[in-house]
XYZ file of C-alpha atoms in Angstrom:
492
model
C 135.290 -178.630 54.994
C 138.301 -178.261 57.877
C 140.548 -176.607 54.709
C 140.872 -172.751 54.782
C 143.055 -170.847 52.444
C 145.688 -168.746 54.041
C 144.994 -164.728 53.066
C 148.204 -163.399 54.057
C 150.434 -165.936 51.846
C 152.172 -165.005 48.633
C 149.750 -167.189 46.499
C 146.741 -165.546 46.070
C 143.281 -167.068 47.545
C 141.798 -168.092 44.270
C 144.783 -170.168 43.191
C 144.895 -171.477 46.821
C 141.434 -172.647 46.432
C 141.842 -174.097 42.900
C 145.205 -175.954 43.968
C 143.216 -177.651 47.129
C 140.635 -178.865 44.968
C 142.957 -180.002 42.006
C 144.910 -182.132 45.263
C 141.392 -183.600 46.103
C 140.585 -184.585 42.396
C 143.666 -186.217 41.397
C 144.114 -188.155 44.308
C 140.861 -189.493 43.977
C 139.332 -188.342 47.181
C 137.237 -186.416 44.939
C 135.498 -189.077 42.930
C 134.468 -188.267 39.135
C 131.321 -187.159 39.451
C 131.157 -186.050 42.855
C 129.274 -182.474 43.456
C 131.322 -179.386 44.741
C 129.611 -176.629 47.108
C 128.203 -173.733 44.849
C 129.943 -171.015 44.609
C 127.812 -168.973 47.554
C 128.089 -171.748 50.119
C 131.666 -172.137 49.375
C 132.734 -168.229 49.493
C 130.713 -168.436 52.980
C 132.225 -171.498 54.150
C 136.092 -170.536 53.466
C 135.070 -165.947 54.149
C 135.891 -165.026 50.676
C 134.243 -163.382 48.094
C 132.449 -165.362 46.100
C 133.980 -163.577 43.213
C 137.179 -165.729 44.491
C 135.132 -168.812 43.906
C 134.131 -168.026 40.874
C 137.793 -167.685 39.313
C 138.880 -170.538 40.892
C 135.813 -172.539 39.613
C 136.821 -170.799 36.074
C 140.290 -172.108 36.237
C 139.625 -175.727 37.475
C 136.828 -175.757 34.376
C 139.250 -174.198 32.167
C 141.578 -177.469 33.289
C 138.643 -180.057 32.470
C 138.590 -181.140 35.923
C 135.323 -179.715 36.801
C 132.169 -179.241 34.654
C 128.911 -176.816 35.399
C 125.501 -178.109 33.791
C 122.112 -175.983 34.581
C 120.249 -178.135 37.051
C 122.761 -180.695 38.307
C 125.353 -177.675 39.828
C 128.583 -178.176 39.605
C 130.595 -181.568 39.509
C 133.969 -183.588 39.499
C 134.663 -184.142 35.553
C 133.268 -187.399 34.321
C 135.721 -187.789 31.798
C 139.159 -187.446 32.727
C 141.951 -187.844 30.017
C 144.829 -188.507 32.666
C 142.706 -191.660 33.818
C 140.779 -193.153 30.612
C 142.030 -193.127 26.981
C 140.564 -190.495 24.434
C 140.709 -190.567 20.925
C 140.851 -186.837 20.383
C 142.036 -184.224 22.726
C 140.182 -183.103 25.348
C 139.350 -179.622 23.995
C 138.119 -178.132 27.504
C 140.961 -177.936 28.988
C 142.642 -175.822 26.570
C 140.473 -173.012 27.034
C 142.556 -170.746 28.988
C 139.798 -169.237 30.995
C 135.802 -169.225 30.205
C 133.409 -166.533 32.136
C 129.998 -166.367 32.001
C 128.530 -163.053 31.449
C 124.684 -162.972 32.137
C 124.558 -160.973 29.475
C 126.036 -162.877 26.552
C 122.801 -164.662 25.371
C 120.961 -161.108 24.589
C 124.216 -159.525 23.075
C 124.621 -162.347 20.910
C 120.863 -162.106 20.371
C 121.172 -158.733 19.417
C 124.322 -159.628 17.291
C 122.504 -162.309 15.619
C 119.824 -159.852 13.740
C 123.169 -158.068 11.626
C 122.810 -160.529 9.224
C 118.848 -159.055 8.364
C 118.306 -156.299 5.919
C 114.956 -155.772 7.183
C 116.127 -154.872 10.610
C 117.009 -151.076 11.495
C 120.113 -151.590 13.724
C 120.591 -149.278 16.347
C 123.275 -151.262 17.929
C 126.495 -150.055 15.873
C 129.059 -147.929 17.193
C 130.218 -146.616 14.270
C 129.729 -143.995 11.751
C 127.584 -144.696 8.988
C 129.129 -145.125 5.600
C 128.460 -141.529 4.202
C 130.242 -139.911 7.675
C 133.327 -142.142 6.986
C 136.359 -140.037 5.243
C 136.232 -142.568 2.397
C 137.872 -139.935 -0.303
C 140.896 -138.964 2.838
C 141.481 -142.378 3.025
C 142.000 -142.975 -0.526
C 143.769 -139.946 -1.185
C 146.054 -141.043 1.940
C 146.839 -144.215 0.466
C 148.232 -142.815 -2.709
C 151.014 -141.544 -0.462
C 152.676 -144.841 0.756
C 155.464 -145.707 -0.553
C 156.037 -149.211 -1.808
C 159.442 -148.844 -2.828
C 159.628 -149.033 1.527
C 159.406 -152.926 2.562
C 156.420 -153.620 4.619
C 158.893 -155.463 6.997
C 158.686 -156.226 10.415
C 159.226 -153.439 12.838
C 162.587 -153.096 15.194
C 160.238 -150.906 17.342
C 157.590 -153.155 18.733
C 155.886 -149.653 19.928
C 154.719 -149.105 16.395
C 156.031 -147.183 12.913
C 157.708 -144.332 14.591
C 156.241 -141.900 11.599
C 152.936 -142.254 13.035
C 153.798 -142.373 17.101
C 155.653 -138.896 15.664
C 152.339 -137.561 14.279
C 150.071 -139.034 17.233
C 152.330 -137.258 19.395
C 151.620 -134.022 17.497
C 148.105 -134.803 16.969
C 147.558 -135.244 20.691
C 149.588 -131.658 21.604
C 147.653 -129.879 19.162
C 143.889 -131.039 19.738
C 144.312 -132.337 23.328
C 146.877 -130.722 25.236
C 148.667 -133.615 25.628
C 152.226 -133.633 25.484
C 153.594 -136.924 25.130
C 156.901 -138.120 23.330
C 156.764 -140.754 20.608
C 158.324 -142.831 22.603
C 155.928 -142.973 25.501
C 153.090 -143.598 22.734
C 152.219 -147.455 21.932
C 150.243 -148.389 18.396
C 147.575 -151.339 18.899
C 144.600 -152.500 16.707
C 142.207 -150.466 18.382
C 140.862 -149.977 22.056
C 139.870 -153.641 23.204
C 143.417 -154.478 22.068
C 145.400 -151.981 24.451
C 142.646 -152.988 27.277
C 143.637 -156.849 26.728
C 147.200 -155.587 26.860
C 146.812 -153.477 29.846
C 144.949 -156.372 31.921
C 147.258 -158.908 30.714
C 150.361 -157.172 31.700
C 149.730 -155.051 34.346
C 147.421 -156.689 36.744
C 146.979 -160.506 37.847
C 144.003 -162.349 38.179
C 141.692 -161.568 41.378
C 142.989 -157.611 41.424
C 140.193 -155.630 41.792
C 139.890 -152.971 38.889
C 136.965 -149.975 39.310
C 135.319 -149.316 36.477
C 132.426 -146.547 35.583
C 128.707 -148.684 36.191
C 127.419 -148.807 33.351
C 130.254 -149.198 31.307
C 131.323 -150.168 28.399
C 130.460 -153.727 27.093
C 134.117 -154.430 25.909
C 135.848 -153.337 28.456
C 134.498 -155.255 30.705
C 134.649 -158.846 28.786
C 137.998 -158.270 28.801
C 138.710 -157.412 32.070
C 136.358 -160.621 32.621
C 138.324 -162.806 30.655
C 141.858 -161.979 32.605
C 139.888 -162.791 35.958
C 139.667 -159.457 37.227
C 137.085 -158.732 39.670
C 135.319 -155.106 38.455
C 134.151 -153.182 41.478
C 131.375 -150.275 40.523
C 132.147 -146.512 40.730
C 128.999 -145.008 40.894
C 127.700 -142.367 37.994
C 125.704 -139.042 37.556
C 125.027 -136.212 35.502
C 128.298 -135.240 36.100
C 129.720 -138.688 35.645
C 131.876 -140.784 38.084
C 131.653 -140.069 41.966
C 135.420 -139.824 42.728
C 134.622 -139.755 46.624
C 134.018 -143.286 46.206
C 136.778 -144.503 45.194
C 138.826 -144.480 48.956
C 136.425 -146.352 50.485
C 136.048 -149.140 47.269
C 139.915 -148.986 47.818
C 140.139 -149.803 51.288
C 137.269 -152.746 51.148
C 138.297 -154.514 47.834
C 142.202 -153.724 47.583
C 141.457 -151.782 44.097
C 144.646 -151.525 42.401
C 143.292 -149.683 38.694
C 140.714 -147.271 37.939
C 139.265 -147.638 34.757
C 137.059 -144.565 33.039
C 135.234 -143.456 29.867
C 134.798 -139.496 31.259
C 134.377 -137.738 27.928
C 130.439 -138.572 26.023
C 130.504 -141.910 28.127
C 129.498 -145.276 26.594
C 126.574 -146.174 27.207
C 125.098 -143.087 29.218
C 126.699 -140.147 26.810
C 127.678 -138.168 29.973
C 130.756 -136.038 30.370
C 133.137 -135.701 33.862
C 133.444 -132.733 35.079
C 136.682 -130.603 35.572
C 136.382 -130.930 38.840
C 135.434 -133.899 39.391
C 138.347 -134.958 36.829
C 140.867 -132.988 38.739
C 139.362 -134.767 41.914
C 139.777 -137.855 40.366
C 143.547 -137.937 39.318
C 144.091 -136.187 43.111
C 142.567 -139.099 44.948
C 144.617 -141.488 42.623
C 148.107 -140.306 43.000
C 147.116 -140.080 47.230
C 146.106 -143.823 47.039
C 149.352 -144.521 44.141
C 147.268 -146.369 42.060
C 146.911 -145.487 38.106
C 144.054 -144.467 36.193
C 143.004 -145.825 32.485
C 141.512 -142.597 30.431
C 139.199 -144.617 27.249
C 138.783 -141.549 25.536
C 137.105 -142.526 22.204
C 135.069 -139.476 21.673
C 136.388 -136.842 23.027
C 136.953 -135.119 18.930
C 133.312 -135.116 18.542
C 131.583 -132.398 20.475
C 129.078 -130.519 18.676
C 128.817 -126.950 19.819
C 131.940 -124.725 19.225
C 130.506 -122.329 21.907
C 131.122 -124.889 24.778
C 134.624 -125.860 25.244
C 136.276 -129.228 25.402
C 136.781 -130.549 29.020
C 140.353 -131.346 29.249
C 141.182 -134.994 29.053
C 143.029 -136.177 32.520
C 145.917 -137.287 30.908
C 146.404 -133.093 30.517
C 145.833 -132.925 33.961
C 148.909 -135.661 35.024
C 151.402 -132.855 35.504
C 153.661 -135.771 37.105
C 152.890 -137.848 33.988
C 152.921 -141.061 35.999
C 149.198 -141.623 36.750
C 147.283 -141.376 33.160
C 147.248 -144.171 30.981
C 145.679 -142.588 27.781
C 144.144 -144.761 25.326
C 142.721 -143.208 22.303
C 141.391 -144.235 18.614
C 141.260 -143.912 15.113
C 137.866 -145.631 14.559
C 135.227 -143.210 15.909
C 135.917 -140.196 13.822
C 137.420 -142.732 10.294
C 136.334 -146.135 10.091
C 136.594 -149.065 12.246
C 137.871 -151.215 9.946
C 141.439 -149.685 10.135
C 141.852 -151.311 13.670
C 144.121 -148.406 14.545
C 144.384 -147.389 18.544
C 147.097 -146.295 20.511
C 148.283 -145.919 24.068
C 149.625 -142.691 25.647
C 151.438 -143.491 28.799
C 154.884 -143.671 31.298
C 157.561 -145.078 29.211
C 158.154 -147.552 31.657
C 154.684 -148.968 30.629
C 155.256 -148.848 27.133
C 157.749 -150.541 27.194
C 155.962 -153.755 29.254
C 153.137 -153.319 27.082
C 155.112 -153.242 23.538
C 156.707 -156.386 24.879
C 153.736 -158.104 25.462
C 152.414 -157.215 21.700
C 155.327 -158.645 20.695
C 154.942 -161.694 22.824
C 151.725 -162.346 21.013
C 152.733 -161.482 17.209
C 153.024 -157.732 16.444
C 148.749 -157.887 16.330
C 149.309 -154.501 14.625
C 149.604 -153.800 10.375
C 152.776 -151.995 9.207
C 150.489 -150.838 6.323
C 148.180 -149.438 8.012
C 149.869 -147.591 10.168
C 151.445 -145.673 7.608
C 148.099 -144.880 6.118
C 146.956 -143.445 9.643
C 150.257 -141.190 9.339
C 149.289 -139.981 6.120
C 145.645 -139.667 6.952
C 146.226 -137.550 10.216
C 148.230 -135.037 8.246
C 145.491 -134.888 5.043
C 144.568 -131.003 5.050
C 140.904 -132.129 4.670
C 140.780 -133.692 8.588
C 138.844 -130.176 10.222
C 136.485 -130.245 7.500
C 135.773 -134.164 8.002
C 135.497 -133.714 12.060
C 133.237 -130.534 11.461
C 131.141 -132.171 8.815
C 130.683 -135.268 11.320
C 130.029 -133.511 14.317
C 126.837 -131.514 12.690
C 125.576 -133.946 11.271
C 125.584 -136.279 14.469
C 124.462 -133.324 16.650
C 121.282 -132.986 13.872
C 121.364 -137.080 13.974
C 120.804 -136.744 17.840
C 118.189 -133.961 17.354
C 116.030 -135.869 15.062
C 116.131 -139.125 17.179
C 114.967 -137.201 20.133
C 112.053 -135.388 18.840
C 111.286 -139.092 17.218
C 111.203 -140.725 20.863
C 109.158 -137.837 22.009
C 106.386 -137.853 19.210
C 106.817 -142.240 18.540
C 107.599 -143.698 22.357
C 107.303 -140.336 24.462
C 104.865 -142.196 27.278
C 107.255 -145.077 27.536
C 110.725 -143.644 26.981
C 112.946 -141.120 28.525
C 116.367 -139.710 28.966
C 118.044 -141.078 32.035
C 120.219 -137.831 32.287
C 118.855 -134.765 32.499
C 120.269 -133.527 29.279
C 121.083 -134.553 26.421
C 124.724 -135.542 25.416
C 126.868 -133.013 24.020
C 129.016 -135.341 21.669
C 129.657 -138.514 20.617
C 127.478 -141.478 19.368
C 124.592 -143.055 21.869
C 121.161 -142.136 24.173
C 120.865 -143.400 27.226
C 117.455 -144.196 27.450
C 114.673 -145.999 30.307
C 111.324 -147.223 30.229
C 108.910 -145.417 32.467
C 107.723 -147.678 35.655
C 104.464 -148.096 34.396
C 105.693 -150.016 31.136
C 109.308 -151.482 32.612
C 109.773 -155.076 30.752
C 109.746 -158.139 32.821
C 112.058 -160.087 30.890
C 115.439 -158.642 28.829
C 115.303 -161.613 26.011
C 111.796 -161.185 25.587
C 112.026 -157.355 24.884
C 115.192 -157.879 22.226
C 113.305 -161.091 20.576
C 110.177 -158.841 20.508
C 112.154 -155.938 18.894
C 113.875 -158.214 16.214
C 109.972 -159.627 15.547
C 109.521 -155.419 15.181
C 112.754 -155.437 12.611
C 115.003 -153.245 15.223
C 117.790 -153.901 17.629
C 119.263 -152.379 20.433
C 121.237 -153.248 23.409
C 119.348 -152.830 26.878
C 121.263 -152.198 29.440
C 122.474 -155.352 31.276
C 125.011 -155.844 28.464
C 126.791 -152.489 30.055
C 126.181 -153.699 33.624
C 122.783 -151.677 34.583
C 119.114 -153.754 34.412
C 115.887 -152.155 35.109
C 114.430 -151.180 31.941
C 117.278 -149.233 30.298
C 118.666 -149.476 26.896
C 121.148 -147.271 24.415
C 120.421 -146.213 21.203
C 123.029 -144.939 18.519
C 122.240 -141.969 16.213
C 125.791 -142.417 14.296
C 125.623 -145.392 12.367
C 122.178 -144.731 10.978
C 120.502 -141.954 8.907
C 117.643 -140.083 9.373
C 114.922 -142.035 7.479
C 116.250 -145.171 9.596
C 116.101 -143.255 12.510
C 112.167 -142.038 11.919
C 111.443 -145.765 10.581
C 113.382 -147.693 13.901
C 111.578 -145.060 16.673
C 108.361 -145.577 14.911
C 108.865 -149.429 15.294
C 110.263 -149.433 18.491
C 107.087 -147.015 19.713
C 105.177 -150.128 17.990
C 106.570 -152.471 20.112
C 106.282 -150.668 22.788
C 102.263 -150.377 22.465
C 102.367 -153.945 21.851
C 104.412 -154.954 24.876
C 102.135 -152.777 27.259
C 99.226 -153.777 26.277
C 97.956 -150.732 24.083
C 97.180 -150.834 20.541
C 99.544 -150.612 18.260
C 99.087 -147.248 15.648
């Protein structure tokens, strides 16, 4: 191949690639059927990344042009609809954009099992049934007023009652001082990420984001053809040192983090390392995305909170806060919301608009009324014991059912929120992912290992939140089971 893309022009490299192979195909000097380089052997043939490939490969699939099948690579479409008569439409190439995540098949697998009673899931993150604030909520409700139309909104931001009380909510319990009109409702966390990605980046920017991190995040940052470049983790969380150096080699242009009880891994940023952080952004003016879903749910009163980063913005141009209503209520309200420069609310209210409001007027005026019920302390204090004796009992399970095959990756234990970050010793690490989750279904449990959050090598997370404690005894003692089973030992 003579062609080579041009990596100073205005179009970027993957469209580049996907136009020059779009020329080929309709002009017919790329026959139907004819194989295309893999995606290595191009990104070495042209010096890209083969991340670059990949995208354009995604988009010239998404366009029916091109079709992958395991064994045979990848090919010129056999069935073009420009060139042969259908007699429905060609369905392929309205999928705007489909990316493979290795992952999928266990996640799904894992996914699949919700439908069994029998199984003890230790996948949900969510509070069980007798944590959620069941009695606020209907007390709450009893305040709206229907005499009030549930019209459509002027304010594409969000029923200005509750940006009002987020604003106060996040002063009061997060030092976060934010006007109501820099604050953006959406139906929960994945939908501000999608809006984020969608409006503020194009496809190919390079966004760094926590390794491992959460499973959502990064199927939608997939999805909008972003390529996600790894920031490094430790006890302490994510190594901001790296970040110049990922900067200068990929062109990173967000920084995406979970610092506070950190899904999967449960581990909290330091202040330093937060202050560090935001410091290294503002010197390399790129901004930061703050998930901060569990920040509400520490569980010792002695320790205090680490401030959020979005505190720490004394410029309040860097942060982009995104917060939610489902991890200390119930998920089903789909209520989220966005904390950031007006000048990004504004691009990112558009763009909910664009798509259909996405958020309910009704609900949000149950949030309002729900985040001023004088019963919230005592729900967040009757939560956060109860998950911090949840955690307790699950790890005095592991150690007594699974001790000799299981331990914490950190060196402590997390001090909030909802998961256990967990790995198999060496001597019993699992050969094959899909194996381990079909044996564990077979065992009536599931769990997520960790290559749905990025991270292989014998690692998994385990939730404490969603399940009591006779669950909790019953799923260690079957995952210790399957554990025996797996390494050979007999099963007690």
């Amino acid at each position: 191949m003579n062609w080579k893309p041009e990596h100073s022009g205005e179009i970027p490299v993957y469209k580049q690639i996907y136009i020059h192979f779009e020329n080929q195909i309709r002009s017919g000097t790329l026959q139907s059927g004819a194989k295309l380089p893999t995606e290595r052997d191009l990104a070495r043939k042209l010096s890209v990344n083969r991340s670059t490939v990949t995208t354009a490969y995604d988009e010239l699939r998404s366009s029916g042009l091109i079709e992958s099948r395991q064994g045979s690579g990848t090919r010129v479409s056999g069935f073009m609809w420009e060139t042969k008569p259908v007699r429905q439409p060609h369905w392929q190439r309205y999928n705007r954009r489909v990316v493979y995540d290795a992952s999928e098949p266990i996640r799904n697998l894992a996914h699949q099992s919700l439908g069994h009673q029998d199984i003890i899931h230790m996948i949900r993150g969510e509070l069980s049934p007798d944590l959620m604030p069941l009695s606020l909520l209907h007390q709450a409700s009893q305040q709206l007023n229907y005499d009030v139309p549930f019209s459509y909104f002027e304010d594409w931001r969000g029923d200005v009652q509750l940006r009002e009380t987020l604003a106060q909510f996040l002063s009061a319990r997060m030092n976060i001082h934010s006007d109501s009109a820099n604050i953006l409702v959406t139906s929960g966390v994945k939908h501000a990420l999608y809006l984020i990605a969608r409006t503020l980046l194009q496809p190919g920017d390079a966004i760094a984001v926590e390794g491992p991190s959460y499973l959502y995040s990064m199927q939608v940052f997939a999805e909008e053809g972003l390529r996600m470049v790894k920031l490094e983790v430790d006890e302490e969380g994510l190594i901001p040192e790296q970040l110049p150096t990922l900067y200068q080699q990929f062109g990173v242009r967000m920084v995406f983090t979970n610092p506070t009880y950190q899904n999967p891994t449960g581990t909290t940023m330091s202040t330093s390392r937060r202050q560090k952080l935001l410091e290294i952004c503002e010197q390399l003016n790129i901004p930061l995305v703050e998930d901060d879903p569990y920040s509400l749910l520490h569980f010792s009163n002695a320790s205090p909170m680490v401030p959020s980063i979005k505190s720490m913005d004394q410029k309040s141009q860097y942060v982009i806060y995104i917060g939610t209503l489902s991890k200390i209520s119930t998920p089903g309200m789909r209520m989220g919301y966005v904390a950031a420069p007006e000048q990004v609310i504004r691009r990112l209210a558009e763009a909910k608009n664009r798509m259909g409001y996405s958020t309910s007027h009704m609900g949000e005026r149950l949030a309002h009324y729900f985040l001023n019920e004088e019963g919230l302390d005592t729900h967040l204090d009757r939560v956060r014991k109860e998950l911090s004796r949840r955690r307790e009992h699950m790890l005095q399970a592991i150690h007594r059912e699974a001790g000799e095959y299981l331990e914490l990756i950190a060196p402590d234990a997390p001090a909030g929120g909802y998961y256990l970050w967990l790995r198999l010793k060496d001597e019993h690490a699992v050969v094959s992912e899909k194996a381990w989750i079909e044996k564990a279904i077979q065992y009536g449990i599931s769990f997520y290992p960790g290559s749905v959050f990025g991270e292989g090598g014998g690692k998994l997370r385990l939730t404490y939140a969603s399940i009591g404690i006779e669950e909790i005894d019953e799923g260690i003692k079957r995952l210790g089971r399957q554990l025996r089973d797996m390494s050979g030992n007999p099963i007690r």
